[in-house]
CSV table of N, CA and C in Angstrom, one decimal:
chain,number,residue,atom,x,y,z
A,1443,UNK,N,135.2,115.8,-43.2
A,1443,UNK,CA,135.5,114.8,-42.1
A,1443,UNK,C,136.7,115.3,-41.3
A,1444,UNK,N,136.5,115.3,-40.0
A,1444,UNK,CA,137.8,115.9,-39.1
A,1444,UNK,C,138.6,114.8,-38.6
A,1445,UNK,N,139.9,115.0,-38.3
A,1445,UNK,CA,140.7,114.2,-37.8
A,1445,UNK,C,140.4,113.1,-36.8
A,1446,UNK,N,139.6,113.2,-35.7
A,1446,UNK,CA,138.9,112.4,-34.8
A,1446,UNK,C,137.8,111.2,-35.4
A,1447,UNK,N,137.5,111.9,-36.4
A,1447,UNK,CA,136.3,110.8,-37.2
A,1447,UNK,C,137.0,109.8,-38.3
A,1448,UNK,N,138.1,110.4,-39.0
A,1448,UNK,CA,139.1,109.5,-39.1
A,1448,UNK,C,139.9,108.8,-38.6
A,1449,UNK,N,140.1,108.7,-37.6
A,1449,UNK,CA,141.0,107.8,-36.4
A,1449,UNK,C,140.0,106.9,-36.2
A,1450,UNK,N,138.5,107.3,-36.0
A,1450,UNK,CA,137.8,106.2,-35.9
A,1450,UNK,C,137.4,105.5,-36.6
A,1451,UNK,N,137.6,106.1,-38.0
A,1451,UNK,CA,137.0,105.0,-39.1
A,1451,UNK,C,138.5,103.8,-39.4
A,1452,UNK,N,139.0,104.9,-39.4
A,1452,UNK,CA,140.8,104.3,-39.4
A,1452,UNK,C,141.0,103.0,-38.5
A,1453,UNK,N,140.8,103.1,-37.0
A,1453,UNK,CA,140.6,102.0,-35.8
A,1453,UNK,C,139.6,101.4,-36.2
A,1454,UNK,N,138.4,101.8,-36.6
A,1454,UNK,CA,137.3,100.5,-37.1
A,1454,UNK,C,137.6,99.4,-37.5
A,1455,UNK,N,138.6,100.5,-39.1
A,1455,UNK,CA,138.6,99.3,-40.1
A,1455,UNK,C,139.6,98.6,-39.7
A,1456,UNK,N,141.0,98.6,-38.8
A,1456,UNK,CA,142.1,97.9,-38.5
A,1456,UNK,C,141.3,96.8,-37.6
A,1457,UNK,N,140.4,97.2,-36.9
A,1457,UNK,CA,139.9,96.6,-35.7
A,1457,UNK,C,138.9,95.2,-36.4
A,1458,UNK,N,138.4,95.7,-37.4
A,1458,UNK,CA,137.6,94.7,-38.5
A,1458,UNK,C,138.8,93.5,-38.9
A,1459,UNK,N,139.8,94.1,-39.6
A,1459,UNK,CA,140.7,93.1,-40.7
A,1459,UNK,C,141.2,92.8,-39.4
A,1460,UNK,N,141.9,93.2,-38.4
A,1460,UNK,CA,142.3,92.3,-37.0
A,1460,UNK,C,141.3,90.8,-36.7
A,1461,UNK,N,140.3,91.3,-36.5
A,1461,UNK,CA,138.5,90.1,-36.2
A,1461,UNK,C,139.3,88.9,-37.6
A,1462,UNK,N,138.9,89.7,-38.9
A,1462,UNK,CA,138.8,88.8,-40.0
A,1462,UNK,C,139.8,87.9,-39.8
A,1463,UNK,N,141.1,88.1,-39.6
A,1463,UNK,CA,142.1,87.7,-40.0
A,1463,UNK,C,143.0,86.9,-39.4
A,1464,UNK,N,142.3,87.0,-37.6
A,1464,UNK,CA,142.6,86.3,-36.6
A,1464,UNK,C,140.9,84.8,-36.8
A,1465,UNK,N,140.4,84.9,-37.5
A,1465,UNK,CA,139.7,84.0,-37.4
A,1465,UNK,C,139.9,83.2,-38.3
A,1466,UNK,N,140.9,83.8,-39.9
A,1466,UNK,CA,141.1,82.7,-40.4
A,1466,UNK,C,142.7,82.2,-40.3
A,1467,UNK,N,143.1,82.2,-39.3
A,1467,UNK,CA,144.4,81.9,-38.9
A,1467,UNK,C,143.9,80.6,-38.0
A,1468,UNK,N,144.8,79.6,-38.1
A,1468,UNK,CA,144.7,78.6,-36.8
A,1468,UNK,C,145.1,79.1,-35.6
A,1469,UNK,N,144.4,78.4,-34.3
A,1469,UNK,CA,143.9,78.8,-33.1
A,1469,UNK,C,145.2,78.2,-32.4
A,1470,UNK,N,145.5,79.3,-31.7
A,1470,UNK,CA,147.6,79.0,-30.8
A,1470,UNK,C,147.1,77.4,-30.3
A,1471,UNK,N,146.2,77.1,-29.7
A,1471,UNK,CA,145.6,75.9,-29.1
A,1471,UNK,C,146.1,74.9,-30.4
A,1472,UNK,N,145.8,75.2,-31.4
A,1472,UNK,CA,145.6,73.8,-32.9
A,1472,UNK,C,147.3,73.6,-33.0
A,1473,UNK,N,148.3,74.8,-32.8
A,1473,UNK,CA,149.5,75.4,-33.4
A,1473,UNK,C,150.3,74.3,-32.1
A,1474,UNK,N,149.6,74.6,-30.9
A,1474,UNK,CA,150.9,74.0,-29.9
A,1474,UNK,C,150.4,72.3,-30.1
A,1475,UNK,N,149.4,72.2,-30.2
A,1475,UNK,CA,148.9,70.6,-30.4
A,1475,UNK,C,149.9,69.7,-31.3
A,1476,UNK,N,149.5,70.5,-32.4
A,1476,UNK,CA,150.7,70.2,-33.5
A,1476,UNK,C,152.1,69.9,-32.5
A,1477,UNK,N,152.8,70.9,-32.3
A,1477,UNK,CA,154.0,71.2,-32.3
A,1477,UNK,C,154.3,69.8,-31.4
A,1478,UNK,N,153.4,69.9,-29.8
A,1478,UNK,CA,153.8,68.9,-29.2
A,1478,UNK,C,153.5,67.2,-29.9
A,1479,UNK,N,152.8,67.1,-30.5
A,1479,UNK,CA,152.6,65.7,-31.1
A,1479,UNK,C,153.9,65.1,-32.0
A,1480,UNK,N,154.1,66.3,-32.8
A,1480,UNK,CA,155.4,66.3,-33.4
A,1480,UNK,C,156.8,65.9,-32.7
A,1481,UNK,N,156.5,66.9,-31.5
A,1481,UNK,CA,157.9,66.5,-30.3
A,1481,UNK,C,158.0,64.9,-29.6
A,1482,UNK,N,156.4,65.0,-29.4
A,1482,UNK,CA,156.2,63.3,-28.8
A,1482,UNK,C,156.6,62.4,-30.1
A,1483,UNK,N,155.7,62.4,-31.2
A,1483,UNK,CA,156.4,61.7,-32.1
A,1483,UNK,C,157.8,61.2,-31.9
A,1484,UNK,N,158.3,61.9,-32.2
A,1484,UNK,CA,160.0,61.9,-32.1
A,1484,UNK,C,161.2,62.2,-30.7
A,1485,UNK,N,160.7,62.0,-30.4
A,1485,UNK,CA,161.2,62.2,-29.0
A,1485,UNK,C,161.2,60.9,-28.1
A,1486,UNK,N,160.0,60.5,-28.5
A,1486,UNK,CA,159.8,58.7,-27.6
A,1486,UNK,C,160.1,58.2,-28.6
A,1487,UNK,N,161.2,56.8,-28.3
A,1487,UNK,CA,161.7,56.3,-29.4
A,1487,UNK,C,161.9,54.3,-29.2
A,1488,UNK,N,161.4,53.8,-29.9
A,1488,UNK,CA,162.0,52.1,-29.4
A,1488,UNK,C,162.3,51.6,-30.5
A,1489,UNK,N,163.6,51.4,-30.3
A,1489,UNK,CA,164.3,50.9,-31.9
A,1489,UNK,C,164.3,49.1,-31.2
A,1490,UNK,N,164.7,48.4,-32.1
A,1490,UNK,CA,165.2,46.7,-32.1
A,1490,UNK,C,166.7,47.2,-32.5
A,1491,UNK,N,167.8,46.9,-32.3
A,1491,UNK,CA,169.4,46.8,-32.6
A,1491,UNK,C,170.2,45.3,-32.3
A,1492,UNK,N,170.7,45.6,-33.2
A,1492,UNK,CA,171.8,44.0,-32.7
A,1492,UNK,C,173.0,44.6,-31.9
A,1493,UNK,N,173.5,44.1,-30.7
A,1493,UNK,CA,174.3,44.2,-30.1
A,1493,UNK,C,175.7,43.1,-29.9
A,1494,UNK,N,176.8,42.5,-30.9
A,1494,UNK,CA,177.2,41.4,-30.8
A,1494,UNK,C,176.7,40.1,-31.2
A,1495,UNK,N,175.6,40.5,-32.0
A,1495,UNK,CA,175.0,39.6,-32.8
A,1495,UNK,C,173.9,39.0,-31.9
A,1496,UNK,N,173.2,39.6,-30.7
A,1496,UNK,CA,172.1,39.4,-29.6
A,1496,UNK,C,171.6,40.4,-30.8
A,1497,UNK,N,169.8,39.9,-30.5
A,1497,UNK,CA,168.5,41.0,-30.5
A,1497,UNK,C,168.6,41.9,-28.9
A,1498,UNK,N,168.4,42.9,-29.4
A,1498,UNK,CA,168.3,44.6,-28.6
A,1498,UNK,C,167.0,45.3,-28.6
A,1499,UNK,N,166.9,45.8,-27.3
A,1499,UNK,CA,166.0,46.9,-27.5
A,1499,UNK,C,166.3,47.8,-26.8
A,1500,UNK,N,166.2,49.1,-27.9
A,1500,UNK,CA,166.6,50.8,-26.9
A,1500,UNK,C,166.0,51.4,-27.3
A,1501,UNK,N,165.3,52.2,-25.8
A,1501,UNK,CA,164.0,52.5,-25.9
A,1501,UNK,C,164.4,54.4,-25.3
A,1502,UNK,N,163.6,55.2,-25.6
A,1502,UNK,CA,164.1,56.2,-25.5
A,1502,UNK,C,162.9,57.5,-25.0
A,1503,UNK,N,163.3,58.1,-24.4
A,1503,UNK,CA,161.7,59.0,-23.4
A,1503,UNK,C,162.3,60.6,-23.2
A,1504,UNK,N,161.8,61.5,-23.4
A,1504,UNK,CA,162.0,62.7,-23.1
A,1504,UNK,C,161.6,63.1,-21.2
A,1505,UNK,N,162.5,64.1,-20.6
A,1505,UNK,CA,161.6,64.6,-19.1
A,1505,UNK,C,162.2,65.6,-19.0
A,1506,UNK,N,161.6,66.7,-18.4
A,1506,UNK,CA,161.8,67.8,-18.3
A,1506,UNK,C,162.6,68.2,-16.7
A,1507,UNK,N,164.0,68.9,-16.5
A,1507,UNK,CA,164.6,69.2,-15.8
A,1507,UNK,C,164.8,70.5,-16.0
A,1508,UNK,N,164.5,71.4,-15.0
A,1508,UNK,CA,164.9,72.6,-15.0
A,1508,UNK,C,164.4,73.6,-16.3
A,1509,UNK,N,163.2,73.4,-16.7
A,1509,UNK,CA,162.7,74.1,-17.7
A,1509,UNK,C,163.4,73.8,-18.8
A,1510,UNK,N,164.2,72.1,-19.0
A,1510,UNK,CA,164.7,72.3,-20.4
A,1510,UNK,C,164.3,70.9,-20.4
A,1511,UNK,N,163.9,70.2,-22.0
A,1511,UNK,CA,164.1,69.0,-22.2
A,1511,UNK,C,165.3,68.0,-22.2
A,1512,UNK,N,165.2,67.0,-21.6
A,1512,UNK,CA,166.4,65.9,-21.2
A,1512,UNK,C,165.8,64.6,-21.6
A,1513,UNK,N,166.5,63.6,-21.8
A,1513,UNK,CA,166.6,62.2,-22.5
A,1513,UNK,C,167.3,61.5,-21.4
A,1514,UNK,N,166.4,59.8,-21.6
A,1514,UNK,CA,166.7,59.1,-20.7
A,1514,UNK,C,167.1,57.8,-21.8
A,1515,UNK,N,167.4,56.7,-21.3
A,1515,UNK,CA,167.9,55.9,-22.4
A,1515,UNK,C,168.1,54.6,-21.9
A,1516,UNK,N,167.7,53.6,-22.5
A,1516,UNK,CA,167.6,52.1,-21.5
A,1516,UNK,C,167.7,51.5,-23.1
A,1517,UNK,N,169.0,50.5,-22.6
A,1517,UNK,CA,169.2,49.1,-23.7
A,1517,UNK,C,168.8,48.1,-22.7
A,1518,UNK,N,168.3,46.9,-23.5
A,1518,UNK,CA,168.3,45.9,-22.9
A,1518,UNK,C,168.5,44.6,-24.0
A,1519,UNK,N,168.7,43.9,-23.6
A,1519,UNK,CA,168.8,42.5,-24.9
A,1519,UNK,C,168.0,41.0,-24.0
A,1520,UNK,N,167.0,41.0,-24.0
A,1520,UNK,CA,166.0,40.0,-23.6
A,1520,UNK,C,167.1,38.4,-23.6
A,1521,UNK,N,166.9,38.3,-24.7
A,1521,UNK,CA,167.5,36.6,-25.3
A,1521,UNK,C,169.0,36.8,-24.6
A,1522,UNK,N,169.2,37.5,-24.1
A,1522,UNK,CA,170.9,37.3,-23.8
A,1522,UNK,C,171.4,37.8,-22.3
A,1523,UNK,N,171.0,38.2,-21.8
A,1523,UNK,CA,171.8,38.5,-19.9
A,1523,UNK,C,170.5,39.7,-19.4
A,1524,UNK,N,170.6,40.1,-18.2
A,1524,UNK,CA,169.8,40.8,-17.8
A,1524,UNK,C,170.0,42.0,-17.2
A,1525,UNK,N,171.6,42.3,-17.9
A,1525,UNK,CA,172.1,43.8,-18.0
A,1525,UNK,C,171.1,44.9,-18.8
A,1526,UNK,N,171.1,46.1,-18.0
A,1526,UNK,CA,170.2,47.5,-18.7
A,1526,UNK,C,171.0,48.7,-18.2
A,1527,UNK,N,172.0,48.5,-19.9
A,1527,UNK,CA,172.4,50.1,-20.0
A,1527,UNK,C,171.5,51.3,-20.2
A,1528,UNK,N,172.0,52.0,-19.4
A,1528,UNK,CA,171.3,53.4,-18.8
A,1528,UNK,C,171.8,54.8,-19.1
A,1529,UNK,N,171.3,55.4,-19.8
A,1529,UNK,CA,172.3,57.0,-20.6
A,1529,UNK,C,170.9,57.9,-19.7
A,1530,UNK,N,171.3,58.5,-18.9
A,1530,UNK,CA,170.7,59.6,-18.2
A,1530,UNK,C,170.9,61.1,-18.7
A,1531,UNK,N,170.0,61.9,-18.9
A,1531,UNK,CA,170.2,63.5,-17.9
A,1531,UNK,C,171.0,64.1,-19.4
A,1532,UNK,N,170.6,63.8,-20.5
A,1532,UNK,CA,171.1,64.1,-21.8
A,1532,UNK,C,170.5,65.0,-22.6
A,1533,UNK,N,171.0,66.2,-22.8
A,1533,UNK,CA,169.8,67.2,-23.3
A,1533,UNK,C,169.8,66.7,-24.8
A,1534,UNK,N,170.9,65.9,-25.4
A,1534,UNK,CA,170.6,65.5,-26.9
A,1534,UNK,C,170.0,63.9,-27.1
A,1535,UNK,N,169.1,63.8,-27.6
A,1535,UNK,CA,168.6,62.2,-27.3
A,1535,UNK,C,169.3,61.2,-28.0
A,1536,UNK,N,170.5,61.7,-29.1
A,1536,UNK,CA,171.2,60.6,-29.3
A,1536,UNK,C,172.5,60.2,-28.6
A,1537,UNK,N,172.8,61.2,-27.9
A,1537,UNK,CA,174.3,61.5,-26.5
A,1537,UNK,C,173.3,60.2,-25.1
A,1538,UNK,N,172.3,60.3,-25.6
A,1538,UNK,CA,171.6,59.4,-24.5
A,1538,UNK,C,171.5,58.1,-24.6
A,1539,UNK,N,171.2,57.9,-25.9
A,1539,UNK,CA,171.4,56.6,-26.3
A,1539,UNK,C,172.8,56.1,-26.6
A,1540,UNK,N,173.8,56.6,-27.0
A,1540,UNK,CA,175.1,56.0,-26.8
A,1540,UNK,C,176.0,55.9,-25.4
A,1541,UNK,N,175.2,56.5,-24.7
A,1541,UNK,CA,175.7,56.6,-23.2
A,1541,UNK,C,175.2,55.1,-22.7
A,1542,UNK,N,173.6,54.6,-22.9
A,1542,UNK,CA,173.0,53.5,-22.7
A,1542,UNK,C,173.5,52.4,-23.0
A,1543,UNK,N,174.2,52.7,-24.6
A,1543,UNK,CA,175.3,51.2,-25.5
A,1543,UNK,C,176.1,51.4,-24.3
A,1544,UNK,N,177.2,52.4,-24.4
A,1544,UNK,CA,178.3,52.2,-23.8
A,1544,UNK,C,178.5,51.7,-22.1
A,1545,UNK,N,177.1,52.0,-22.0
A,1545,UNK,CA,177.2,51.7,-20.2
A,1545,UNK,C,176.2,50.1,-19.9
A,1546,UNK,N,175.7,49.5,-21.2
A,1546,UNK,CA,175.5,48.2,-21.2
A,1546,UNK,C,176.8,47.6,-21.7
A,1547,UNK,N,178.0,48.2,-22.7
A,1547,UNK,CA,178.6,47.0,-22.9
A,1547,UNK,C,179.8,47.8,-21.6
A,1548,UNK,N,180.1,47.8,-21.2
A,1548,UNK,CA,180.9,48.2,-20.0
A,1548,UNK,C,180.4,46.9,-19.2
A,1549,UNK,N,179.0,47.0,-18.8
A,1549,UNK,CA,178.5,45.8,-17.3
A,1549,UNK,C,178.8,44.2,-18.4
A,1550,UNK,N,178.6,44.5,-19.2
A,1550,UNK,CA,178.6,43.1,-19.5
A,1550,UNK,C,180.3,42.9,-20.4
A,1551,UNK,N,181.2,43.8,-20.4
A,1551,UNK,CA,182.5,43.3,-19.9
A,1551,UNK,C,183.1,42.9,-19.0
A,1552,UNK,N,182.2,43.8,-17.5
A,1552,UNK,CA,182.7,43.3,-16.3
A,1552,UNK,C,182.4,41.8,-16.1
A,1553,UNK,N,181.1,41.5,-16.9
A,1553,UNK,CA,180.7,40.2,-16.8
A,1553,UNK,C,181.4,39.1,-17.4
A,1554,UNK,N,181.9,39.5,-18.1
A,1554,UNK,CA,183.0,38.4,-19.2
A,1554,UNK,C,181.6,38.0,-20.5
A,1555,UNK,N,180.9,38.8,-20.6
A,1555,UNK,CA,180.0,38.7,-22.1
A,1555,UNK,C,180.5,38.8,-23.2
A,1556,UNK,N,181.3,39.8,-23.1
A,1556,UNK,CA,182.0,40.2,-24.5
A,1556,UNK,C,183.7,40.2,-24.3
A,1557,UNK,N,184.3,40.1,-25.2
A,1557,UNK,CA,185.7,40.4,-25.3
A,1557,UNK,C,186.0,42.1,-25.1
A,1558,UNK,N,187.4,42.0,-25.0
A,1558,UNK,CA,187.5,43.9,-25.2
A,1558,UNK,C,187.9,44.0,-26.7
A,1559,UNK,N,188.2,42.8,-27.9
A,1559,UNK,CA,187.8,43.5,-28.7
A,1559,UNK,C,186.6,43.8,-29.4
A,1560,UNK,N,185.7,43.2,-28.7
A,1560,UNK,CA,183.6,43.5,-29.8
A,1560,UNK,C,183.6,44.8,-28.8
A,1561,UNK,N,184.2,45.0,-27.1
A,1561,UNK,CA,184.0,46.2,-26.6
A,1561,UNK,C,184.2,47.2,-27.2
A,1562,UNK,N,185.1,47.2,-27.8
A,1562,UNK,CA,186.2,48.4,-28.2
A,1562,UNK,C,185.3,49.2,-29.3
A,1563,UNK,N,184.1,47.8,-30.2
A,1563,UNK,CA,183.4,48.6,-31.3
A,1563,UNK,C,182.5,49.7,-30.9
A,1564,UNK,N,182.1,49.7,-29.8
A,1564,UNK,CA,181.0,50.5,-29.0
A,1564,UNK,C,181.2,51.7,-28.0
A,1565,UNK,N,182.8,51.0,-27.5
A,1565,UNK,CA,183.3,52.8,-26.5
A,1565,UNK,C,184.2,53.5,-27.0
């Protein structure tokens, strides 16, 4: 056998177990599906919270700026005023959500809702 005809049996056989091996591997398509369902999972978020002893809701959404993911962040408390703290432009989704407490109980200090001491628990 000469050098040439080994290269090709050689490339064959790589070129075979490449075929095999890529077919029993999951498809980049199945791999990013996953990954993003996973991200969505956890990334969109709506908790219930007490706020001063109100029912709360903070609700939580990923968006993309500049090729990077960012967090948006909205409290609101139905049964109690019709203030909606807002945490913007947060690449960590929980920096987003404490931005949203802190900038609802702010409006509703200005409002005379709360004292500045239940404020004080939250900024």
């Amino acid at each position: 056998m000469t050098s040439s005809t080994s290269r090709v049996g050689v490339f064959s056989l790589a070129c075979f177990l490449l075929i095999a091996s890529a077919s029993a591997r999951p498809q980049l398509g199945d791999i990013l599906g996953s990954v993003v369902s996973t991200f969505l999972e956890n990334a969109v978020k709506t908790t219930e919270i007490t706020i001063v002893d109100n029912y709360c809701v903070l609700s939580r959404s990923p968006y993309m700026k500049r090729f990077e993911v960012h967090y948006r962040a909205d409290l609101k408390c139905p049964g109690w005023t019709t203030i909606v703290g807002k945490g913007r432009d947060h690449t960590n989704p929980t920096n987003s959500e404490m931005e949203a407490i802190k900038d609802f109980i702010r409006q509703a200090l200005e409002k005379g809702l709360v004292t500045d001491e239940e404020a004080a628990l939250y900024l």
